[in-house]
Amino acid sequence: MPKASKPSATKKAAKSETGKSGAKSNVAAAQIELPSIIDESTVFDQYIGKPTGALMISCKKIARINSAGIRAWKGCFDHLDKNGISLTFVDCPPVVLQQVALFDNFLSGGTISSVLVPYLCQICGKSFEKHYTVSELKKNKCDFQPSKCDKCGAMAEFDDDFDIYTRLIE
Ligand SMILES: [Zn+2]
């Protein structure tokens, strides 16, 4: 590890920054995005790379996970967890939350920080997703208010299984 400690100005700036943020870690988490299909052909290493401290995994593209995909997922994230990598899953769609509900420790000790919640407009049939952080869900107790459909202007309703969200805030 190179110890290129430089002028005092840099040092000072870094110091005040740490003081202000009070963050647990000053190392930014590596961010990756998983593909739309998680199955036997998914090579996790290709997406994960070689994280060192923390990893933020975007799940927003995921549309399908089959049983071989679940095994590959567990193999990958259990391994990272054992190596001390902290795992944060963001933008989790229902297909991911369903696995979390079904399988013990699907997240390998990781946490979910945000979800994508499906909405359906009963008037024009448009479906879309709304982003909620888990802190928002805790605050509003998963009370998913209707949301305006941008196609027809009617109020679209929450369109999913409540349980997969309420378990996140227990
Ligand atoms: Zn509509």
mmCIF file with all atom_site columns, N, CA, C and O in Angstrom, residues 120-137:
data_model
loop_
_atom_site.group_PDB
_atom_site.id
_atom_site.type_symbol
_atom_site.label_atom_id
_atom_site.label_alt_id
_atom_site.label_comp_id
_atom_site.label_asym_id
_atom_site.label_entity_id
_atom_site.label_seq_id
_atom_site.pdbx_PDB_ins_code
_atom_site.Cartn_x
_atom_site.Cartn_y
_atom_site.Cartn_z
_atom_site.occupancy
_atom_site.B_iso_or_equiv
_atom_site.pdbx_formal_charge
_atom_site.auth_seq_id
_atom_site.auth_comp_id
_atom_site.auth_asym_id
_atom_site.auth_atom_id
_atom_site.pdbx_PDB_model_num
ATOM 1  N N  . LEU A 1 120 ? -50.342 -0.508 -10.509 1.00 0.00 ? 120 LEU A N  1
ATOM 2  C CA . LEU A 1 120 ? -51.144 -0.793 -11.702 1.00 0.00 ? 120 LEU A CA 1
ATOM 3  C C  . LEU A 1 120 ? -52.264 0.223  -11.811 1.00 0.00 ? 120 LEU A C  1
ATOM 4  O O  . LEU A 1 120 ? -52.986 0.478  -10.838 1.00 0.00 ? 120 LEU A O  1
ATOM 5  N N  . CYS A 1 121 ? -52.395 0.798  -13.005 1.00 0.00 ? 121 CYS A N  1
ATOM 6  C CA . CYS A 1 121 ? -53.498 1.713  -13.254 1.00 0.00 ? 121 CYS A CA 1
ATOM 7  C C  . CYS A 1 121 ? -54.693 0.896  -13.731 1.00 0.00 ? 121 CYS A C  1
ATOM 8  O O  . CYS A 1 121 ? -54.613 0.212  -14.756 1.00 0.00 ? 121 CYS A O  1
ATOM 9  N N  . GLN A 1 122 ? -55.779 0.954  -12.973 1.00 0.00 ? 122 GLN A N  1
ATOM 10 C CA . GLN A 1 122 ? -56.969 0.156  -13.309 1.00 0.00 ? 122 GLN A CA 1
ATOM 11 C C  . GLN A 1 122 ? -57.693 0.738  -14.521 1.00 0.00 ? 122 GLN A C  1
ATOM 12 O O  . GLN A 1 122 ? -58.499 0.061  -15.152 1.00 0.00 ? 122 GLN A O  1
ATOM 13 N N  . ILE A 1 123 ? -57.435 1.980  -14.818 1.00 0.00 ? 123 ILE A N  1
ATOM 14 C CA . ILE A 1 123 ? -58.147 2.625  -15.922 1.00 0.00 ? 123 ILE A CA 1
ATOM 15 C C  . ILE A 1 123 ? -57.520 2.273  -17.274 1.00 0.00 ? 123 ILE A C  1
ATOM 16 O O  . ILE A 1 123 ? -58.203 1.838  -18.189 1.00 0.00 ? 123 ILE A O  1
ATOM 17 N N  . CYS A 1 124 ? -56.221 2.449  -17.412 1.00 0.00 ? 124 CYS A N  1
ATOM 18 C CA . CYS A 1 124 ? -55.601 2.207  -18.727 1.00 0.00 ? 124 CYS A CA 1
ATOM 19 C C  . CYS A 1 124 ? -54.720 0.962  -18.745 1.00 0.00 ? 124 CYS A C  1
ATOM 20 O O  . CYS A 1 124 ? -54.216 0.566  -19.789 1.00 0.00 ? 124 CYS A O  1
ATOM 21 N N  . GLY A 1 125 ? -54.523 0.346  -17.612 1.00 0.00 ? 125 GLY A N  1
ATOM 22 C CA . GLY A 1 125 ? -53.757 -0.903 -17.586 1.00 0.00 ? 125 GLY A CA 1
ATOM 23 C C  . GLY A 1 125 ? -52.252 -0.722 -17.524 1.00 0.00 ? 125 GLY A C  1
ATOM 24 O O  . GLY A 1 125 ? -51.499 -1.689 -17.543 1.00 0.00 ? 125 GLY A O  1
ATOM 25 N N  . LYS A 1 126 ? -51.808 0.526  -17.426 1.00 0.00 ? 126 LYS A N  1
ATOM 26 C CA . LYS A 1 126 ? -50.362 0.754  -17.359 1.00 0.00 ? 126 LYS A CA 1
ATOM 27 C C  . LYS A 1 126 ? -49.802 0.279  -16.019 1.00 0.00 ? 126 LYS A C  1
ATOM 28 O O  . LYS A 1 126 ? -50.399 0.527  -14.966 1.00 0.00 ? 126 LYS A O  1
ATOM 29 N N  . SER A 1 127 ? -48.679 -0.420 -16.088 1.00 0.00 ? 127 SER A N  1
ATOM 30 C CA . SER A 1 127 ? -48.023 -0.795 -14.840 1.00 0.00 ? 127 SER A CA 1
ATOM 31 C C  . SER A 1 127 ? -46.678 -0.085 -14.766 1.00 0.00 ? 127 SER A C  1
ATOM 32 O O  . SER A 1 127 ? -46.030 0.149  -15.789 1.00 0.00 ? 127 SER A O  1
ATOM 33 N N  . PHE A 1 128 ? -46.296 0.278  -13.571 1.00 0.00 ? 128 PHE A N  1
ATOM 34 C CA . PHE A 1 128 ? -45.017 0.950  -13.377 1.00 0.00 ? 128 PHE A CA 1
ATOM 35 C C  . PHE A 1 128 ? -44.518 0.663  -11.967 1.00 0.00 ? 128 PHE A C  1
ATOM 36 O O  . PHE A 1 128 ? -45.211 0.035  -11.161 1.00 0.00 ? 128 PHE A O  1
ATOM 37 N N  . GLU A 1 129 ? -43.303 1.110  -11.694 1.00 0.00 ? 129 GLU A N  1
ATOM 38 C CA . GLU A 1 129 ? -42.726 0.847  -10.379 1.00 0.00 ? 129 GLU A CA 1
ATOM 39 C C  . GLU A 1 129 ? -42.388 2.145  -9.675  1.00 0.00 ? 129 GLU A C  1
ATOM 40 O O  . GLU A 1 129 ? -41.989 3.120  -10.330 1.00 0.00 ? 129 GLU A O  1
ATOM 41 N N  . LYS A 1 130 ? -42.564 2.136  -8.375  1.00 0.00 ? 130 LYS A N  1
ATOM 42 C CA . LYS A 1 130 ? -42.154 3.302  -7.575  1.00 0.00 ? 130 LYS A CA 1
ATOM 43 C C  . LYS A 1 130 ? -41.029 2.890  -6.645  1.00 0.00 ? 130 LYS A C  1
ATOM 44 O O  . LYS A 1 130 ? -41.060 1.821  -6.044  1.00 0.00 ? 130 LYS A O  1
ATOM 45 N N  . HIS A 1 131 ? -40.073 3.783  -6.521  1.00 0.00 ? 131 HIS A N  1
ATOM 46 C CA . HIS A 1 131 ? -38.921 3.505  -5.679  1.00 0.00 ? 131 HIS A CA 1
ATOM 47 C C  . HIS A 1 131 ? -39.201 3.955  -4.242  1.00 0.00 ? 131 HIS A C  1
ATOM 48 O O  . HIS A 1 131 ? -39.656 5.076  -4.016  1.00 0.00 ? 131 HIS A O  1
ATOM 49 N N  . TYR A 1 132 ? -38.970 3.068  -3.277  1.00 0.00 ? 132 TYR A N  1
ATOM 50 C CA . TYR A 1 132 ? -39.091 3.434  -1.863  1.00 0.00 ? 132 TYR A CA 1
ATOM 51 C C  . TYR A 1 132 ? -37.837 2.973  -1.143  1.00 0.00 ? 132 TYR A C  1
ATOM 52 O O  . TYR A 1 132 ? -37.360 1.857  -1.387  1.00 0.00 ? 132 TYR A O  1
ATOM 53 N N  . THR A 1 133 ? -37.345 3.793  -0.254  1.00 0.00 ? 133 THR A N  1
ATOM 54 C CA . THR A 1 133 ? -36.270 3.300  0.597   1.00 0.00 ? 133 THR A CA 1
ATOM 55 C C  . THR A 1 133 ? -36.916 2.530  1.752   1.00 0.00 ? 133 THR A C  1
ATOM 56 O O  . THR A 1 133 ? -38.088 2.756  2.077   1.00 0.00 ? 133 THR A O  1
ATOM 57 N N  . VAL A 1 134 ? -36.143 1.653  2.364   1.00 0.00 ? 134 VAL A N  1
ATOM 58 C CA . VAL A 1 134 ? -36.685 0.896  3.490   1.00 0.00 ? 134 VAL A CA 1
ATOM 59 C C  . VAL A 1 134 ? -36.995 1.840  4.663   1.00 0.00 ? 134 VAL A C  1
ATOM 60 O O  . VAL A 1 134 ? -37.958 1.623  5.395   1.00 0.00 ? 134 VAL A O  1
ATOM 61 N N  . SER A 1 135 ? -36.227 2.918  4.801   1.00 0.00 ? 135 SER A N  1
ATOM 62 C CA . SER A 1 135 ? -36.564 3.888  5.861   1.00 0.00 ? 135 SER A CA 1
ATOM 63 C C  . SER A 1 135 ? -37.926 4.527  5.599   1.00 0.00 ? 135 SER A C  1
ATOM 64 O O  . SER A 1 135 ? -38.676 4.783  6.539   1.00 0.00 ? 135 SER A O  1
ATOM 65 N N  . GLU A 1 136 ? -38.230 4.784  4.343   1.00 0.00 ? 136 GLU A N  1
ATOM 66 C CA . GLU A 1 136 ? -39.562 5.332  4.026   1.00 0.00 ? 136 GLU A CA 1
ATOM 67 C C  . GLU A 1 136 ? -40.650 4.328  4.384   1.00 0.00 ? 136 GLU A C  1
ATOM 68 O O  . GLU A 1 136 ? -41.689 4.695  4.931   1.00 0.00 ? 136 GLU A O  1
ATOM 69 N N  . LEU A 1 137 ? -40.398 3.061  4.077   1.00 0.00 ? 137 LEU A N  1
ATOM 70 C CA . LEU A 1 137 ? -41.393 2.030  4.399   1.00 0.00 ? 137 LEU A CA 1
ATOM 71 C C  . LEU A 1 137 ? -41.605 1.936  5.901   1.00 0.00 ? 137 LEU A C  1
ATOM 72 O O  . LEU A 1 137 ? -42.712 1.737  6.378   1.00 0.00 ? 137 LEU A O  1
#
